[in-house]
Coordinates of C-alpha atoms in Angstrom, one line a residue:
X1 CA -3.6 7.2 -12.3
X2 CA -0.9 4.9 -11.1
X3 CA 2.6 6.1 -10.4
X4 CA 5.0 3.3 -11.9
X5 CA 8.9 3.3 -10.9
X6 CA 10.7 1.5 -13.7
X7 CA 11.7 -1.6 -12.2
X8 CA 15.2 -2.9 -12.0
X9 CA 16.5 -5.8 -14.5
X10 CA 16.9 -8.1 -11.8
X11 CA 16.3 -8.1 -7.8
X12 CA 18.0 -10.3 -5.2
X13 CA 15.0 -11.8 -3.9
X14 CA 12.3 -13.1 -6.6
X15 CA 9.9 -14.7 -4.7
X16 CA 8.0 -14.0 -1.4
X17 CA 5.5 -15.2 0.7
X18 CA 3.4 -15.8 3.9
X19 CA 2.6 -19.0 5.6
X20 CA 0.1 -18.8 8.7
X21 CA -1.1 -21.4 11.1
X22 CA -4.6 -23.0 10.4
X23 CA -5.1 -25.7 12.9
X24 CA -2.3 -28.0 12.5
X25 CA -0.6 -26.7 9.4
X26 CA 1.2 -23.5 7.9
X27 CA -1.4 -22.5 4.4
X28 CA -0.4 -20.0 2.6
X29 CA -2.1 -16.6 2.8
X30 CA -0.2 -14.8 0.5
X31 CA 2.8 -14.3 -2.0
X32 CA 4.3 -12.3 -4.9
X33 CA 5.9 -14.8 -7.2
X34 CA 7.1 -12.4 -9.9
X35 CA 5.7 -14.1 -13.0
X36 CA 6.8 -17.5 -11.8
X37 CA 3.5 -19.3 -12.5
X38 CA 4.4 -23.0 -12.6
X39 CA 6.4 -22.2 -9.2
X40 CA 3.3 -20.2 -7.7
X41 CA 1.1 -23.2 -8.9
X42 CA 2.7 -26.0 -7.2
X43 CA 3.2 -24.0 -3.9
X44 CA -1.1 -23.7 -3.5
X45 CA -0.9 -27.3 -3.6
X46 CA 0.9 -28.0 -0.3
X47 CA 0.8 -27.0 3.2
X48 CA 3.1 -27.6 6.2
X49 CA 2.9 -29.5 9.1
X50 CA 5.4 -29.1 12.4
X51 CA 8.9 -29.4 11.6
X52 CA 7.7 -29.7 7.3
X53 CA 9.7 -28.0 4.6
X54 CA 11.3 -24.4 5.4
X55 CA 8.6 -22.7 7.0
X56 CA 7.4 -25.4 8.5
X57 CA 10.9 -26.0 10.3
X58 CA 11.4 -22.1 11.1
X59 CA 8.4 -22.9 12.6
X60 CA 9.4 -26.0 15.1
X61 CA 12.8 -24.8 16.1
X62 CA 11.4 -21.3 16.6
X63 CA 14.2 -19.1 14.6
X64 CA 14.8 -18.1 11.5
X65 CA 16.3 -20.6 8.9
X66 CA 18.5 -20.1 5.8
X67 CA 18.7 -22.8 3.1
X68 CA 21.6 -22.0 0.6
X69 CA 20.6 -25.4 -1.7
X70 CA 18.1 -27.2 -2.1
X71 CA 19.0 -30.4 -3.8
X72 CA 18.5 -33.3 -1.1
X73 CA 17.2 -31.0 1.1
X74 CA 14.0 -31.1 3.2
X75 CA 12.8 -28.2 1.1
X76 CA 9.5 -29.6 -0.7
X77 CA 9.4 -28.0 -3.8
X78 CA 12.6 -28.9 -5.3
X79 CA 11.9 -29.9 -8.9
X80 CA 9.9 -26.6 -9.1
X81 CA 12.1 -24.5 -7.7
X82 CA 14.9 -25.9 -10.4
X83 CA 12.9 -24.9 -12.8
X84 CA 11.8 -21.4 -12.1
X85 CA 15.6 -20.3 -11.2
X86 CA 15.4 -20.7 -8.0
X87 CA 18.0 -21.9 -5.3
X88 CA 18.3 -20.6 -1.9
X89 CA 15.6 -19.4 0.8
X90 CA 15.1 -17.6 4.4
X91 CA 12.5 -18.2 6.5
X92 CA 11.1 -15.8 9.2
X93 CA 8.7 -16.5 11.8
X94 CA 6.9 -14.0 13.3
X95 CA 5.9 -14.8 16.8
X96 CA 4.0 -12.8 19.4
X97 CA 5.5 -14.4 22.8
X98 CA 5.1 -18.0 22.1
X99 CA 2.5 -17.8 19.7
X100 CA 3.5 -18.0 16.1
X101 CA 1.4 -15.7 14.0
X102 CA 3.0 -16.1 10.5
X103 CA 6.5 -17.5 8.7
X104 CA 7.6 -15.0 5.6
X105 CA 9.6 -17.1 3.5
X106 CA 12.0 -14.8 0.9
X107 CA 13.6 -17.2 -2.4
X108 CA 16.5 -16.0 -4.3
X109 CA 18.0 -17.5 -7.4
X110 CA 22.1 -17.3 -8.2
X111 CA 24.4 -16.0 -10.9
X112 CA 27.7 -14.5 -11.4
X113 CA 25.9 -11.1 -11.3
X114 CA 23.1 -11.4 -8.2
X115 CA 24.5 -9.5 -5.4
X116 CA 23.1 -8.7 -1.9
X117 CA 22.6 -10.4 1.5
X118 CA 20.2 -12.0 3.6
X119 CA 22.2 -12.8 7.0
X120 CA 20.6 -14.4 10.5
X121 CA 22.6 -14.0 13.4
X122 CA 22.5 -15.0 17.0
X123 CA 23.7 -14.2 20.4
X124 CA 26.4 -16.8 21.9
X125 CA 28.9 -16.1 24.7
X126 CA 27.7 -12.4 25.1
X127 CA 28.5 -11.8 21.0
X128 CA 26.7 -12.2 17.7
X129 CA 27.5 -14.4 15.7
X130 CA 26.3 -15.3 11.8
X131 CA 23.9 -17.9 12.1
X132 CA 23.7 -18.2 8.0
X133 CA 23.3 -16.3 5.1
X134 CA 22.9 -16.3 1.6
X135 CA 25.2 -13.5 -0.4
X136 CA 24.8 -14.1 -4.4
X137 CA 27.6 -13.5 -5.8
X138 CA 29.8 -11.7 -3.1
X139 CA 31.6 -14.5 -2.2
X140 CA 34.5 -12.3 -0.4
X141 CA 31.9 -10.6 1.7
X142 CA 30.4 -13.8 3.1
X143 CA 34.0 -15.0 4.2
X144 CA 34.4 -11.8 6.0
X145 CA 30.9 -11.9 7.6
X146 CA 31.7 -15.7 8.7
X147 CA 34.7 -14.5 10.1
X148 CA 33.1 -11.0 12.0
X149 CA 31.2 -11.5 15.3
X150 CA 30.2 -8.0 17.2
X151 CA 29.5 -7.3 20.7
X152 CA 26.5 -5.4 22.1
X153 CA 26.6 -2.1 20.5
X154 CA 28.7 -2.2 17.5
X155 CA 27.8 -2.6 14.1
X156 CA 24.4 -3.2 12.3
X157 CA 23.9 -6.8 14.4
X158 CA 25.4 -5.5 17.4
X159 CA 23.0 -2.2 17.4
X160 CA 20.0 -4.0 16.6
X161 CA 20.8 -6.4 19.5
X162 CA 21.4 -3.5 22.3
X163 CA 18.6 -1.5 21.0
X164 CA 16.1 -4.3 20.0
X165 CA 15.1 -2.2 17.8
X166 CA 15.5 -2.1 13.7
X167 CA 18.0 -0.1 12.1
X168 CA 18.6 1.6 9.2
X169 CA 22.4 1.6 7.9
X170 CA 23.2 4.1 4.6
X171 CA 26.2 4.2 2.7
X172 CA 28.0 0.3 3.7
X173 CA 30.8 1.2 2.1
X174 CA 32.1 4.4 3.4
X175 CA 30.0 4.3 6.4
X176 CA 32.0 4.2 9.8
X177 CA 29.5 2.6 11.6
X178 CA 29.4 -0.2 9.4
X179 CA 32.3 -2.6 10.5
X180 CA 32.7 -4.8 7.0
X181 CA 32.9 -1.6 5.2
X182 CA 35.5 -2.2 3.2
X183 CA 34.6 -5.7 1.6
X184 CA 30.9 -4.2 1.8
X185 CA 32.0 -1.4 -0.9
X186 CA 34.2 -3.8 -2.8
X187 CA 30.9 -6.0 -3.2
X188 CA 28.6 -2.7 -3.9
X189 CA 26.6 -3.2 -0.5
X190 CA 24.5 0.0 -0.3
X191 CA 22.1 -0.1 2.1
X192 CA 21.6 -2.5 5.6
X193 CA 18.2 -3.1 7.4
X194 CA 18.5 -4.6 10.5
X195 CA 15.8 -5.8 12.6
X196 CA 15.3 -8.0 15.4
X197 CA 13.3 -11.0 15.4
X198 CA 11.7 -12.2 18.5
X199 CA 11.5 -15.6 19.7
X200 CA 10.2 -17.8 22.4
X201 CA 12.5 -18.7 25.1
X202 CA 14.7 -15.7 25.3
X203 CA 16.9 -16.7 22.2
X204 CA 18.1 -13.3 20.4
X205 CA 18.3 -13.4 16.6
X206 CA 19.1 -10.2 14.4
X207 CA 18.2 -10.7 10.5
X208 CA 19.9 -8.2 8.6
X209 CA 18.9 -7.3 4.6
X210 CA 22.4 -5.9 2.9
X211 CA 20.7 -4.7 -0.8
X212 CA 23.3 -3.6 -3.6
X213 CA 22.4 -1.0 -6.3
X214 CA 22.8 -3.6 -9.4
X215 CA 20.5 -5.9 -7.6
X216 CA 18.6 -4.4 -4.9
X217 CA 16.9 -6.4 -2.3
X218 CA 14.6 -3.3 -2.3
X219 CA 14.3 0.4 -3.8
X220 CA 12.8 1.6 -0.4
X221 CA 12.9 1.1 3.2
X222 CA 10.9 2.3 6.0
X223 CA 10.9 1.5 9.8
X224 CA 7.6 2.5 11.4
X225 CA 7.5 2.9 15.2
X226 CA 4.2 1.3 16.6
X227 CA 5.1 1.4 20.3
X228 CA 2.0 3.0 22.0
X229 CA 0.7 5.5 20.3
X230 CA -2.8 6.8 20.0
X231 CA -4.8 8.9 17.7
X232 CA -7.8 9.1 19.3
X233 CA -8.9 5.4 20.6
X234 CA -7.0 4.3 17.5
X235 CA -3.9 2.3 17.7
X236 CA -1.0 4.1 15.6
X237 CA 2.3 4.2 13.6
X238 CA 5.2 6.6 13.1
X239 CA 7.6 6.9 10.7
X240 CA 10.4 6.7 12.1
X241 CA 13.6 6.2 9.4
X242 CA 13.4 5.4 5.8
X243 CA 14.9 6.0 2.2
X244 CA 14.4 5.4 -1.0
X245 CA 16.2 5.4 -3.9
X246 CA 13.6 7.9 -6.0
X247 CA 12.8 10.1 -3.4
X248 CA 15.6 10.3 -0.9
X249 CA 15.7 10.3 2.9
X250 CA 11.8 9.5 4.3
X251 CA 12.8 11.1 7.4
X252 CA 14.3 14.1 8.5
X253 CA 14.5 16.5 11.6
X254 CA 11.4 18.4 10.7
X255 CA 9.5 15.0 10.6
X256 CA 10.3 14.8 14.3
X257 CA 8.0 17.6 14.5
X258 CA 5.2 16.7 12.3
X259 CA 5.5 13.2 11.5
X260 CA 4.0 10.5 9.3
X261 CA 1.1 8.6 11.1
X262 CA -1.0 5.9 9.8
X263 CA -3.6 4.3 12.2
X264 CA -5.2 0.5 11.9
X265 CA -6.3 -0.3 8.5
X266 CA -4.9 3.1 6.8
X267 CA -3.1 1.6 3.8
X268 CA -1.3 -1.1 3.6
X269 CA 0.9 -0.7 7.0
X270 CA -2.5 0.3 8.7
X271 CA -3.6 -3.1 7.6
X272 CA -0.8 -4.4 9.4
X273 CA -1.6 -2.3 12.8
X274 CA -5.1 -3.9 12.6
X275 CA -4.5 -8.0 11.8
X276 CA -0.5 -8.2 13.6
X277 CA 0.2 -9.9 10.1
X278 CA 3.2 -9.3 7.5
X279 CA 1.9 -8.4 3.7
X280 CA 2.8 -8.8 0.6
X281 CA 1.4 -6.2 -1.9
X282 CA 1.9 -6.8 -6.1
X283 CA 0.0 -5.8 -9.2
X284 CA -1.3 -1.9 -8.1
X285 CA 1.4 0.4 -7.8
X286 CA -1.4 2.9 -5.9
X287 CA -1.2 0.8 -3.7
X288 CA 2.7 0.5 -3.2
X289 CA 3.9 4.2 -3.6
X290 CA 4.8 3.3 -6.9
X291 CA 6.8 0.0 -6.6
X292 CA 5.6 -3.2 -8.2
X293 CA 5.6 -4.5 -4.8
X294 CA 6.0 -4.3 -1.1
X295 CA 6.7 -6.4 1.9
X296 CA 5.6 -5.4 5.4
X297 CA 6.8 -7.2 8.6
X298 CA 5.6 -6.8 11.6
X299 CA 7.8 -6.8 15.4
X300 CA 5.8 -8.0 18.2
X301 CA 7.2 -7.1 21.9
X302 CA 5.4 -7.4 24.9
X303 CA 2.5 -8.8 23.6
X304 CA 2.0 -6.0 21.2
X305 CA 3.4 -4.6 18.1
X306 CA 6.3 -2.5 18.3
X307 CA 7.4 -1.9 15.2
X308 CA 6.6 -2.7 11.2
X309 CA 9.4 -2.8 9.0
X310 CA 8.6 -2.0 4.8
X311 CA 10.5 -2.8 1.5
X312 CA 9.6 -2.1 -1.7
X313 CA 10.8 -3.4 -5.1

């Protein structure tokens, strides 16, 4: 019998999906559109070419993109978008070296009540700087991000960037770590994935997911380490950091010493470990520890996977 978590009123992001190269163009493999039909409909009508709509630009300039309006935009879908709510975007790519393997596109809509943030930033002059982001309501917060650069090291950015590795931040508000604290508790920031995204030509992006309690970008995070590891002759995954808002922390000292493995095509990270895609899961909570859905990214170094990083709404 499925497990069911009741689902939050609203969440920050309302539509997501993946785009992968067939030939010459980005098709889509696969997306959770929340109930928006008529939006869902007119996207598996289209595809994208080079340099075509949002993924197909996150694809050509080889970074991530945010577009915070899309009226007279090169987004494609405008007139469907209006209708379903919807008003912003983020595109991902996921490359492996110089190969592009997928874009995950994320869509929010706005209101006086949608808080949370989706922020890209980049390395220039030996700092990182905020590419873009979109921040709902929390209008203060996005002045103080625009205004905030870190060096190697400090803060979520900063610690993604020296580690290149994803992060989990808890507690924004209070947390000392967290160098927007302040504004991040006035706007009711809880929680801050960060995570690297690799690029061709030695370009160094950080994309960071800042989710609030009134409108979560997720309910649950995990980070899964996938640097070599081997059960068996089978390639592997370890839990390495996680929480969730029903159950708690994911990861603890005694998980060091008997921790959560998966292996390729276990579940839905397995599945992950076995194709080097990112998923989307909706419609079987079975299949999403209880959630209505899930989002699973994967971060190539080296030629290989080296990490997956989870939500789950």
């Amino acid at each position: 019998m499925d497990t069911v978590v009741d689902a939050p009123v609203k969440t920050f992001i309302q539509v997501t999906e993946i785009w992968v190269p067939e030939a010459d163009r980005l098709v889509l493999a696969e997306g959770n559109y929340g109930g928006l039909a008529a939006f869902e409909e007119a996207t598996r009508a289209i595809s994208f070419g080079k340099g075509e709509g949002l993924p197909g630009k996150a694809w050509a300039e080889e970074r991530p993109v945010v577009l915070k309006g899309f009226d007279g935009s090169y987004f494609k879908r405008i007139e469907a978008a209006a209708e379903a709510g919807l008003t912003s975007a983020v595109a991902i790519p996921v490359f492996d070296d110089a190969t592009l393997k997928a874009v995950l596109v994320v869509l929010c809509g706005d209101d006086e009540t949608r808080t949370g943030a989706i922020e890209v930033w980049h390395e220039e002059d030996g700092l990182m700087m905020l590419d873009d982001g979109y921040y709902g309501a929390a209008r203060h917060f996005e002045w103080v991000s625009q205004h905030t650069h870190f060096p190697r090291g400090q803060g979520l950015p900063g610690g993604v960037w020296s580690a290149n590795t994803p992060m989990l931040f808890r507690d924004l508000g209070s947390g000392y770590r967290f160098i927007r604290a302040d504004s991040a508790g006035k706007a009711g920031l809880t929680t801050g994935l960060g995570l690297p995204i690799p690029v061709p030509q030695d370009k160094t992006f950080v994309l960071t997911l800042l989710s609030a309690r009134g409108t979560p970008i997720a309910r649950r995070f995990e980070m899964w380490d996938a640097r070599p590891v081997k059960v068996g002759k089978e390639t592997a995954a370890i839990l390495a950091d996680g929480i969730c808002e029903r159950d708690g922390p994911l990861w603890t000292d005694d998980t060091q010493q008997e921790p959560r493995r998966v292996t390729a095509h276990q579940g839905n990270i397995g599945k992950v470990l076995a194709t080097g895609l990112p998923l989307v899961a909706s419609g079987k909570p079975s299949l999403t520890e209880g959630y209505d859905s899930m989002v699973a990214l994967p971060i190539y170094d080296d030629g290989a996977i080296s990490h997956i990083v989870a939500w789950y709404c």
